[in-house]
Tab-separated table of C-alpha atoms in Angstrom:
chain	number	residue	atom	x	y	z
A	1	MET	CA	23.984	101.448	1.777
A	2	VAL	CA	25.072	97.802	1.926
A	3	GLU	CA	23.288	95.598	-0.562
A	4	ARG	CA	21.737	92.454	0.940
A	5	PRO	CA	22.629	89.153	-0.679
A	6	ARG	CA	19.881	87.631	-2.719
A	7	TYR	CA	19.048	83.953	-2.414
A	8	GLN	CA	17.872	82.024	-5.408
A	9	ARG	CA	15.335	79.259	-5.136
A	10	ARG	CA	16.584	75.804	-5.995
A	11	GLY	CA	14.817	73.919	-8.743
A	12	ALA	CA	13.958	70.842	-6.575
A	13	ARG	CA	10.466	70.728	-5.193
A	14	LEU	CA	9.124	68.643	-2.313
A	15	ASN	CA	6.579	66.246	-3.762
A	16	LEU	CA	4.043	65.134	-1.178
A	17	PRO	CA	1.897	62.102	-1.958
A	18	ARG	CA	-1.524	63.059	-3.086
A	19	PHE	CA	-4.506	61.800	-1.148
A	20	GLU	CA	-5.686	59.834	-4.148
A	21	ASP	CA	-2.375	57.930	-4.401
A	22	ALA	CA	-2.361	56.997	-0.704
A	23	ALA	CA	-5.958	55.812	-0.900
A	24	SER	CA	-5.217	53.697	-3.973
A	25	GLN	CA	-2.215	52.075	-2.338
A	26	ALA	CA	-4.196	51.308	0.806
A	27	ALA	CA	-6.968	49.789	-1.280
A	28	ALA	CA	-4.458	47.657	-3.197
A	29	ARG	CA	-2.897	46.379	0.028
A	30	GLY	CA	-6.333	45.629	1.425
A	31	ALA	CA	-7.289	43.723	-1.712
A	32	ALA	CA	-4.043	41.724	-1.593
A	33	ASN	CA	-4.565	40.834	2.064
A	34	THR	CA	-8.148	39.835	1.358
A	35	GLY	CA	-7.019	37.655	-1.544
A	36	GLN	CA	-4.437	35.916	0.620
A	37	ALA	CA	-6.992	35.333	3.376
A	38	LEU	CA	-9.449	33.880	0.871
A	39	GLY	CA	-6.701	31.658	-0.521
A	40	ARG	CA	-5.892	30.320	2.945
A	41	MET	CA	-9.570	29.703	3.634
A	42	THR	CA	-10.004	27.907	0.332
A	43	GLN	CA	-6.956	25.728	1.040
A	44	PHE	CA	-8.256	24.931	4.521
A	45	PHE	CA	-11.693	23.927	3.283
A	46	LEU	CA	-10.111	21.878	0.485
A	47	GLN	CA	-7.966	19.987	2.986
A	48	GLN	CA	-10.980	19.406	5.203
A	49	THR	CA	-12.967	18.090	2.246
A	50	GLN	CA	-10.164	15.757	1.212
A	51	GLN	CA	-9.762	14.437	4.748
A	52	GLN	CA	-13.480	13.764	5.014
A	53	ALA	CA	-13.447	12.041	1.634
A	54	GLN	CA	-10.510	9.889	2.712
A	55	VAL	CA	-12.233	8.837	5.940
A	56	LYS	CA	-15.445	7.984	4.104
A	57	GLY	CA	-13.483	6.094	1.466
A	58	GLU	CA	-11.614	4.060	4.085
A	59	GLU	CA	-14.863	3.182	5.824
A	60	TYR	CA	-16.484	2.162	2.555
A	61	GLY	CA	-13.498	0.059	1.515
A	62	ALA	CA	-13.376	-1.717	4.860
A	63	LEU	CA	-17.093	-2.494	4.796
A	64	HIS	CA	-17.129	-3.752	1.208
A	65	ALA	CA	-13.862	-5.686	1.083
A	66	PRO	CA	-14.293	-9.367	0.105
A	67	THR	CA	-14.898	-11.648	3.064
A	68	ARG	CA	-12.904	-14.802	3.698
A	69	GLU	CA	-15.828	-16.849	2.441
A	70	GLN	CA	-15.986	-14.842	-0.778
A	71	LEU	CA	-12.232	-15.175	-1.278
A	72	GLN	CA	-12.389	-18.914	-0.689
A	73	ASP	CA	-15.259	-19.285	-3.184
A	74	ALA	CA	-13.397	-17.216	-5.771
A	75	MET	CA	-10.287	-19.362	-5.359
A	76	GLU	CA	-12.227	-22.604	-5.720
A	77	ARG	CA	-14.068	-21.360	-8.825
A	78	GLY	CA	-11.004	-19.679	-10.314
A	79	ASP	CA	-12.758	-16.296	-10.435
A	80	ASP	CA	-11.377	-12.799	-10.001
A	81	ILE	CA	-12.422	-10.717	-7.028
A	82	ASP	CA	-14.125	-7.332	-7.119
A	83	LEU	CA	-12.524	-4.678	-4.966
A	84	PRO	CA	-14.211	-1.369	-4.104
A	85	GLY	CA	-12.631	1.940	-4.996
A	86	GLY	CA	-10.313	2.982	-7.779
A	87	ASN	CA	-7.900	5.756	-8.753
A	88	LEU	CA	-10.182	8.643	-9.761
A	89	THR	CA	-10.788	10.488	-6.483
A	90	VAL	CA	-9.417	10.701	-2.959
A	91	ALA	CA	-12.334	8.603	-1.716
A	92	ASP	CA	-11.782	5.999	-4.449
A	93	ARG	CA	-8.105	5.620	-3.638
A	94	ALA	CA	-8.776	5.434	0.102
A	95	ALA	CA	-11.444	2.772	-0.411
A	96	ARG	CA	-9.173	0.675	-2.600
A	97	LYS	CA	-6.258	0.939	-0.158
A	98	ALA	CA	-8.409	-0.116	2.806
A	99	ALA	CA	-9.954	-2.985	0.858
A	100	LEU	CA	-6.527	-4.219	-0.265
A	101	ALA	CA	-5.209	-4.224	3.300
A	102	ILE	CA	-8.144	-6.271	4.580
A	103	THR	CA	-8.048	-8.603	1.583
A	104	SER	CA	-4.347	-9.222	2.125
A	105	ASP	CA	-4.940	-10.151	5.778
A	106	ASN	CA	-7.822	-12.470	4.880
A	107	LEU	CA	-5.876	-14.177	2.120
A	108	GLN	CA	-2.900	-14.671	4.396
A	109	HIS	CA	-5.118	-16.306	7.006
A	110	LEU	CA	-6.759	-18.605	4.451
A	111	ALA	CA	-3.487	-19.604	2.822
A	112	GLN	CA	-1.683	-20.288	6.092
A	113	THR	CA	-4.597	-22.413	7.278
A	114	ALA	CA	-4.606	-24.401	4.047
A	115	ILE	CA	-0.836	-24.897	4.089
A	116	THR	CA	-0.927	-26.016	7.719
A	117	GLU	CA	-3.638	-28.549	6.868
A	118	LYS	CA	-1.538	-29.887	3.994
A	119	VAL	CA	1.509	-30.243	6.228
A	120	LEU	CA	-0.427	-31.946	9.046
A	121	LYS	CA	-1.849	-34.398	6.557
A	122	ALA	CA	1.653	-35.046	5.259
A	123	TYR	CA	2.808	-35.891	8.798
A	124	GLU	CA	-0.060	-38.355	9.165
A	125	THR	CA	0.579	-40.092	5.852
A	126	ASN	CA	4.371	-39.690	5.532
A	127	GLN	CA	3.750	-37.940	2.242
A	128	ASP	CA	6.576	-37.611	-0.231
A	129	PRO	CA	8.232	-34.166	0.244
A	130	THR	CA	8.032	-33.410	-3.467
A	131	ASP	CA	4.299	-34.068	-3.508
A	132	LEU	CA	3.855	-31.853	-0.441
A	133	ALA	CA	5.792	-29.066	-2.135
A	134	ASP	CA	3.493	-29.344	-5.164
A	135	ASP	CA	0.414	-29.208	-2.926
A	136	ILE	CA	1.676	-26.138	-1.091
A	137	ASP	CA	2.546	-24.383	-4.333
A	138	ALA	CA	-0.941	-25.123	-5.666
A	139	VAL	CA	-2.475	-23.491	-2.594
A	140	ILE	CA	-0.425	-20.317	-2.998
A	141	THR	CA	-0.958	-20.136	-6.750
A	142	GLY	CA	-4.698	-20.589	-6.326
A	143	TYR	CA	-4.963	-17.532	-4.101
A	144	VAL	CA	-2.550	-15.468	-6.179
A	145	ASP	CA	-4.584	-16.111	-9.332
A	146	ILE	CA	-7.658	-14.328	-7.955
A	147	LEU	CA	-5.569	-11.176	-7.511
A	148	GLU	CA	-4.118	-11.051	-11.011
A	149	THR	CA	-6.743	-8.734	-12.518
A	150	ASN	CA	-7.543	-6.200	-9.805
A	151	ALA	CA	-4.515	-6.362	-7.533
A	152	PRO	CA	-1.413	-7.749	-9.301
A	153	THR	CA	0.974	-5.957	-6.942
A	154	LEU	CA	-0.794	-7.440	-3.938
A	155	GLY	CA	-0.494	-10.826	-5.623
A	156	LEU	CA	3.286	-10.499	-5.850
A	157	ASN	CA	3.598	-9.391	-2.225
A	158	PHE	CA	1.269	-12.164	-1.122
A	159	ARG	CA	3.293	-14.821	-2.951
A	160	ALA	CA	6.500	-13.563	-1.346
A	161	LYS	CA	5.035	-13.654	2.185
A	162	MET	CA	3.434	-17.043	1.734
A	163	GLY	CA	6.596	-18.378	0.133
A	164	MET	CA	8.524	-17.630	3.295
A	165	TYR	CA	5.854	-19.232	5.469
A	166	ALA	CA	5.566	-22.276	3.215
A	167	ASN	CA	9.326	-22.721	3.101
A	168	ARG	CA	9.514	-22.902	6.903
A	169	GLU	CA	6.674	-25.430	7.073
A	170	TYR	CA	8.094	-27.541	4.285
A	171	GLU	CA	11.620	-27.537	5.678
A	172	SER	CA	10.352	-28.548	9.111
A	173	TYR	CA	8.458	-31.467	7.615
A	174	ALA	CA	11.353	-32.614	5.446
A	175	LYS	CA	13.766	-32.545	8.390
A	176	SER	CA	11.369	-34.550	10.552
A	177	LEU	CA	11.081	-37.064	7.754
A	178	LEU	CA	14.852	-37.409	7.695
A	179	LYS	CA	14.891	-38.344	11.373
A	180	THR	CA	12.413	-41.170	10.877
A	181	SER	CA	13.779	-42.465	7.575
A	182	THR	CA	16.016	-45.470	7.118
A	183	SER	CA	19.576	-44.999	6.018
A	184	THR	CA	18.640	-45.781	2.422
A	185	ASN	CA	15.684	-43.413	2.371
A	186	LYS	CA	17.652	-40.610	4.017
A	187	ILE	CA	19.758	-40.183	0.896
A	188	SER	CA	16.666	-39.860	-1.266
A	189	VAL	CA	14.893	-37.491	1.132
A	190	THR	CA	17.990	-35.318	1.507
A	191	LYS	CA	18.309	-35.017	-2.258
A	192	MET	CA	14.642	-34.032	-2.586
A	193	LEU	CA	15.038	-31.439	0.167
A	194	LEU	CA	18.063	-29.904	-1.529
A	195	ASP	CA	16.298	-29.882	-4.892
A	196	GLU	CA	13.222	-28.139	-3.488
A	197	GLN	CA	15.368	-25.580	-1.667
A	198	LYS	CA	17.143	-24.847	-4.941
A	199	ASN	CA	13.790	-24.377	-6.659
A	200	ILE	CA	12.752	-21.942	-3.925
A	201	SER	CA	15.966	-19.921	-4.213
A	202	ASP	CA	15.524	-19.801	-7.994
A	203	GLY	CA	11.971	-18.529	-7.601
A	204	GLY	CA	10.381	-21.652	-8.999
A	205	MET	CA	8.633	-23.217	-6.018
A	206	PHE	CA	6.360	-21.227	-3.678
């Protein structure tokens, strides 16, 4: 009788995941997905809150920025100006930024008006160019001084913008004075014009 071959079982066993393991993994994935969804919701609501705070801050800053009359009074008295807002919160920063923008526009309007008045008066009286340059510089400095405490950066930008405007007005006046001057006076006026232009390029005047 032929003997049948015997087969031996291999040592490896097929390990099927237990129900408890599958349930735990599913629960972990669900918790992770829920956490991510909550994180996205939190980020969304945070962004919405910040945007609302920024809008409210901008509105507040625009409404409470110094008026032209207040800026003019502060310049004449030599006082600082109070600007709304600050650096603590989103709303504070937005209010300060909006107030600075409006204040800059108002100051520019006031300064240009004052400089124009000085120049027109100089045309009427044939004012000495050096004296006109001093008057214009006094106007700019007066408005810059009220920004020193609360808005020094705005003061620097304002002086630069007004310096360019003042230089054009002054140069126009000095050139017109040259046309109407006698030959003797032309030499003196030309020298004054060159001196003032040198002061401007050196950062001294305007």
